[in-house]
PDB file of C-alpha atoms in Angstrom:
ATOM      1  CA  UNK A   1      11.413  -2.128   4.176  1.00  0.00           C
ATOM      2  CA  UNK A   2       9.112  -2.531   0.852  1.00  0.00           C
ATOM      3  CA  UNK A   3      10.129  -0.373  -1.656  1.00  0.00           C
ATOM      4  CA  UNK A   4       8.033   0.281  -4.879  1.00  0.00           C
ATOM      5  CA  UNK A   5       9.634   0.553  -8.291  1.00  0.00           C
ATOM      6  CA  UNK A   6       8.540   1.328 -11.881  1.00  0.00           C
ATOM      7  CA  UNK A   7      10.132  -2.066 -13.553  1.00  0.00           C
ATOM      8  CA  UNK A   8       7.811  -4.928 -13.570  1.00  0.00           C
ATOM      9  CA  UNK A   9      10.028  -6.931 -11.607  1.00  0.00           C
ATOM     10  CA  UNK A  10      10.338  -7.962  -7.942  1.00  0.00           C
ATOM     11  CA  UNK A  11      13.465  -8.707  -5.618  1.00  0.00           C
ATOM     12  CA  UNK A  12      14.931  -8.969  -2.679  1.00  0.00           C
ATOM     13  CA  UNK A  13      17.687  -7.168  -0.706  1.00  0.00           C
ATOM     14  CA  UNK A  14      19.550  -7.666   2.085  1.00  0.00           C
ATOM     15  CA  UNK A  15      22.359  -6.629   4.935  1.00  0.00           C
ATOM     16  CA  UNK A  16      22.284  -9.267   7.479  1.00  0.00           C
ATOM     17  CA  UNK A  17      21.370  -9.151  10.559  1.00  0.00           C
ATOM     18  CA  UNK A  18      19.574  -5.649  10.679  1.00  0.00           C
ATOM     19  CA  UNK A  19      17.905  -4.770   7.018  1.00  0.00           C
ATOM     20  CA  UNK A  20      15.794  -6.460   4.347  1.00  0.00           C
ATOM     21  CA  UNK A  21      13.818  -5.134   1.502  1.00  0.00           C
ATOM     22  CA  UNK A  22      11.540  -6.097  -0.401  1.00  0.00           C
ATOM     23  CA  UNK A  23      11.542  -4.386  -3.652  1.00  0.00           C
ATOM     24  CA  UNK A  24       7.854  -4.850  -5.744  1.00  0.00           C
ATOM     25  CA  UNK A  25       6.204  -3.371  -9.322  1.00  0.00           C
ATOM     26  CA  UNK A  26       4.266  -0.092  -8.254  1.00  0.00           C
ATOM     27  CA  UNK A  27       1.119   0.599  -8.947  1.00  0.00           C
ATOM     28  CA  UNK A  28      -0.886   3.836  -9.287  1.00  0.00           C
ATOM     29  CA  UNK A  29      -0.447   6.952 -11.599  1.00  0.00           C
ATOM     30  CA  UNK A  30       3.043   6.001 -12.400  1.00  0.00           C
ATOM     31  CA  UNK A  31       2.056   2.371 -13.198  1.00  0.00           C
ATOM     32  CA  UNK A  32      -0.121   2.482 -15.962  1.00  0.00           C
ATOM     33  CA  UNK A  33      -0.315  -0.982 -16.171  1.00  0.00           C
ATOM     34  CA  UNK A  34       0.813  -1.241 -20.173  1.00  0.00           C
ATOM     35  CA  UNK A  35       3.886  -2.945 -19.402  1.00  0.00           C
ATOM     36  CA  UNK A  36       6.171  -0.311 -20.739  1.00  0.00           C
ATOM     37  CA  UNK A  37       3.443   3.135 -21.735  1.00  0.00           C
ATOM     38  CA  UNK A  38       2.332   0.940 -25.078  1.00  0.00           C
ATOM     39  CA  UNK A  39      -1.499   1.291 -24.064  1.00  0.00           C
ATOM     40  CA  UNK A  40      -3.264   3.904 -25.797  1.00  0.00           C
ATOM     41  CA  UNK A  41      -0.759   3.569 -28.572  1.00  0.00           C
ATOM     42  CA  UNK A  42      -2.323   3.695 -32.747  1.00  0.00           C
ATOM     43  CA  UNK A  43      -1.334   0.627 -34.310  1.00  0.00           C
ATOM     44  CA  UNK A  44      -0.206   2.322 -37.446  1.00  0.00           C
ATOM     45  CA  UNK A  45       1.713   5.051 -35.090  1.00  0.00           C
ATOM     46  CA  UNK A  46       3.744   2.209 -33.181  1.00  0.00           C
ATOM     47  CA  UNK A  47       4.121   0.352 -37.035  1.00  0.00           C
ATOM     48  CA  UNK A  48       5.685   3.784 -37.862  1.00  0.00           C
ATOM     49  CA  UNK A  49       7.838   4.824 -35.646  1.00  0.00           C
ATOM     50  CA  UNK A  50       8.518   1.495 -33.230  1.00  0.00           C
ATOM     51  CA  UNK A  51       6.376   0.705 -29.936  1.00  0.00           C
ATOM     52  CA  UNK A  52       8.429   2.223 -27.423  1.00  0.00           C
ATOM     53  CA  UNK A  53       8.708   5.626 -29.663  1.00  0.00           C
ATOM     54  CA  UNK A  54       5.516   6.395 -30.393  1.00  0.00           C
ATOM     55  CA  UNK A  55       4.313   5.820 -26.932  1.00  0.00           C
ATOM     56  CA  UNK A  56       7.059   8.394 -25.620  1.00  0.00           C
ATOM     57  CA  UNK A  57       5.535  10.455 -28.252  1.00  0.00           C
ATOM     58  CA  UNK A  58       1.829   9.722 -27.132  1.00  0.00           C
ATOM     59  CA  UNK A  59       3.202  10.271 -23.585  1.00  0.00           C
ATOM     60  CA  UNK A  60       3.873  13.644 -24.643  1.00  0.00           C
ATOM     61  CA  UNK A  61       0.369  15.420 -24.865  1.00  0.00           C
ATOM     62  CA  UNK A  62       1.874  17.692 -21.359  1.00  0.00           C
ATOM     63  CA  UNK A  63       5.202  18.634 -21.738  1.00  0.00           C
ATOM     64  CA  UNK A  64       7.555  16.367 -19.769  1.00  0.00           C
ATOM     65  CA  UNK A  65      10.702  15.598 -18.432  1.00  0.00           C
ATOM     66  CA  UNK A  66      13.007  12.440 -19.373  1.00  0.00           C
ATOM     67  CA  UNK A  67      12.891  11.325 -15.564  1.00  0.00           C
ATOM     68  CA  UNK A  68       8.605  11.419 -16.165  1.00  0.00           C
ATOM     69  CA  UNK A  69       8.990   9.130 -19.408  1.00  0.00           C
ATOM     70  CA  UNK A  70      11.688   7.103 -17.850  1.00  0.00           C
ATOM     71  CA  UNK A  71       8.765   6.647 -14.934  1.00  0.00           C
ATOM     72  CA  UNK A  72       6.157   6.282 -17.194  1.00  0.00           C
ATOM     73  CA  UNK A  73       7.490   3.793 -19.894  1.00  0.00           C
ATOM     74  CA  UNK A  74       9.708   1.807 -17.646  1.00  0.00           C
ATOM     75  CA  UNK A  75      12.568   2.077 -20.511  1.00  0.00           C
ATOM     76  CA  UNK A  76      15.887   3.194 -19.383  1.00  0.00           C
ATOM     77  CA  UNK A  77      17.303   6.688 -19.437  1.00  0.00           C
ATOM     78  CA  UNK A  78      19.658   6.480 -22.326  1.00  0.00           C
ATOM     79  CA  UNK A  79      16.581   4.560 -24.552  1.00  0.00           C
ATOM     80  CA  UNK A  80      14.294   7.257 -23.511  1.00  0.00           C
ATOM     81  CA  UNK A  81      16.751   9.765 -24.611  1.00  0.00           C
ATOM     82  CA  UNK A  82      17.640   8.148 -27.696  1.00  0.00           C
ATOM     83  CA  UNK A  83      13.920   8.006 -28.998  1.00  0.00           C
ATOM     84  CA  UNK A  84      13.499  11.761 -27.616  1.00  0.00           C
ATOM     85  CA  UNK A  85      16.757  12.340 -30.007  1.00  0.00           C
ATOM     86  CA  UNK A  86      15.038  10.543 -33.184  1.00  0.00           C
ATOM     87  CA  UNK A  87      11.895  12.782 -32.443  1.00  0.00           C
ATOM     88  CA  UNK A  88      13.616  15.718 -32.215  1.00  0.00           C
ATOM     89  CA  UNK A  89      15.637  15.245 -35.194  1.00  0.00           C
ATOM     90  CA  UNK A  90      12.319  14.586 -37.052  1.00  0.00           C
ATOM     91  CA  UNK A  91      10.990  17.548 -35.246  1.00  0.00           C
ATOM     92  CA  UNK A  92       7.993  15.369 -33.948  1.00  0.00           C
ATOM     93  CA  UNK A  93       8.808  17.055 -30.726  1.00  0.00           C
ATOM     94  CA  UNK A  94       9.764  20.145 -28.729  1.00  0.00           C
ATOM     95  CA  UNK A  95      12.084  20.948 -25.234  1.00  0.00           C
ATOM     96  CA  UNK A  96      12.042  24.164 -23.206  1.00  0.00           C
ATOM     97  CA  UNK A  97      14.175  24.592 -19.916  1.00  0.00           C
ATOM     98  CA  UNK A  98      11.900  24.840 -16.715  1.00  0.00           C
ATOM     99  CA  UNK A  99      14.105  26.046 -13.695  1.00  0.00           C
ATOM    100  CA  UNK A 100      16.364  22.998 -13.669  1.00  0.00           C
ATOM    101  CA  UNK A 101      14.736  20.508 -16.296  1.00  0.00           C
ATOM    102  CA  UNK A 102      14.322  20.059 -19.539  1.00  0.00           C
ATOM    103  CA  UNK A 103      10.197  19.714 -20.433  1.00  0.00           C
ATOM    104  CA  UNK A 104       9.774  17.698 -24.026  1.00  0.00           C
ATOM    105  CA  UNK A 105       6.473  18.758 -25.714  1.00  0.00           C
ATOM    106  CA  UNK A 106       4.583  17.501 -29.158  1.00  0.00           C
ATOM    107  CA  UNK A 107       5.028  19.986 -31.541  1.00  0.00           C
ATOM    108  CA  UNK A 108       2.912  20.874 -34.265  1.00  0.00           C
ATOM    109  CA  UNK A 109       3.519  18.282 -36.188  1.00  0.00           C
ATOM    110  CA  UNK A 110       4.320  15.684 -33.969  1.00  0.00           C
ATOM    111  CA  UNK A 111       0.473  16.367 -32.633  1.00  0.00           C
ATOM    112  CA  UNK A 112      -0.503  16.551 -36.147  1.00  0.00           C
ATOM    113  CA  UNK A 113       0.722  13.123 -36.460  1.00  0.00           C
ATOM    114  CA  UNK A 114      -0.598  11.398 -32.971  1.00  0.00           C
ATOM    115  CA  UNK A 115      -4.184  13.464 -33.949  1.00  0.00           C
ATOM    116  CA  UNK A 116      -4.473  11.920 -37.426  1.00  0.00           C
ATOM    117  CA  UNK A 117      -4.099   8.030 -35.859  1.00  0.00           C
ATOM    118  CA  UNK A 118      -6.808   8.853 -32.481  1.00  0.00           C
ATOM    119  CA  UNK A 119      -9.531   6.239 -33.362  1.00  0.00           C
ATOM    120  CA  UNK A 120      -6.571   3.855 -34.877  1.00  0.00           C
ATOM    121  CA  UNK A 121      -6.168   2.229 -31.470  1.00  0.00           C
TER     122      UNK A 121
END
């Protein structure tokens, strides 16, 4: 069985005699290819705010869920939800239920703030 995953690492698994796996870094939509959603990122933004933060924060120009930026960044669930927690303490960002998730969006300011670094790169 080969089995795609969102961490850029590779592995094997096994239950002898019957299955194998071999599990591989994705690649495609989900596998942007930044090595953790830092591409795109404004210098000064990341010096700001940290790498990983900002580029959650970038990541947000459609509103998303934490699985999506979990996906997207390759950081795990509690760091993703610990920079969503800075940003919405800052008020950088927005969440609204949708059916059974929770959709984080830029808000004003926070797309104020990613707007006024574009060209920064």
């Amino acid at each position: 069985m080969f089995v795609p995953v969102t961490p850029r690492q590779s592995w094997c698994s096994w239950d002898a005699p019957h299955r194998y796996a071999v599990v591989y870094p994705c690649a495609g939509v989900l596998a942007d290819g930044s090595g953790g959603g830092a591409a795109g990122v404004p210098h000064a933004l990341a010096a700001l705010l940290g790498p990983a933060r900002a580029g959650v924060l970038v990541l947000l120009d459609t509103p998303k869920s934490t699985t999506q930026l979990v996906a997207l960044t390759g950081q795990g669930l509690g760091s993703v939800g610990r920079h969503l927690k800075v940003l919405l303490d800052a008020r950088l960002v927005g969440r609204r239920r949708a059916g059974r998730s929770v959709l984080y969006y830029r808000s004003d300011a926070g797309e104020a703030l990613v707007r006024a670094q574009q060209g920064d790169g």
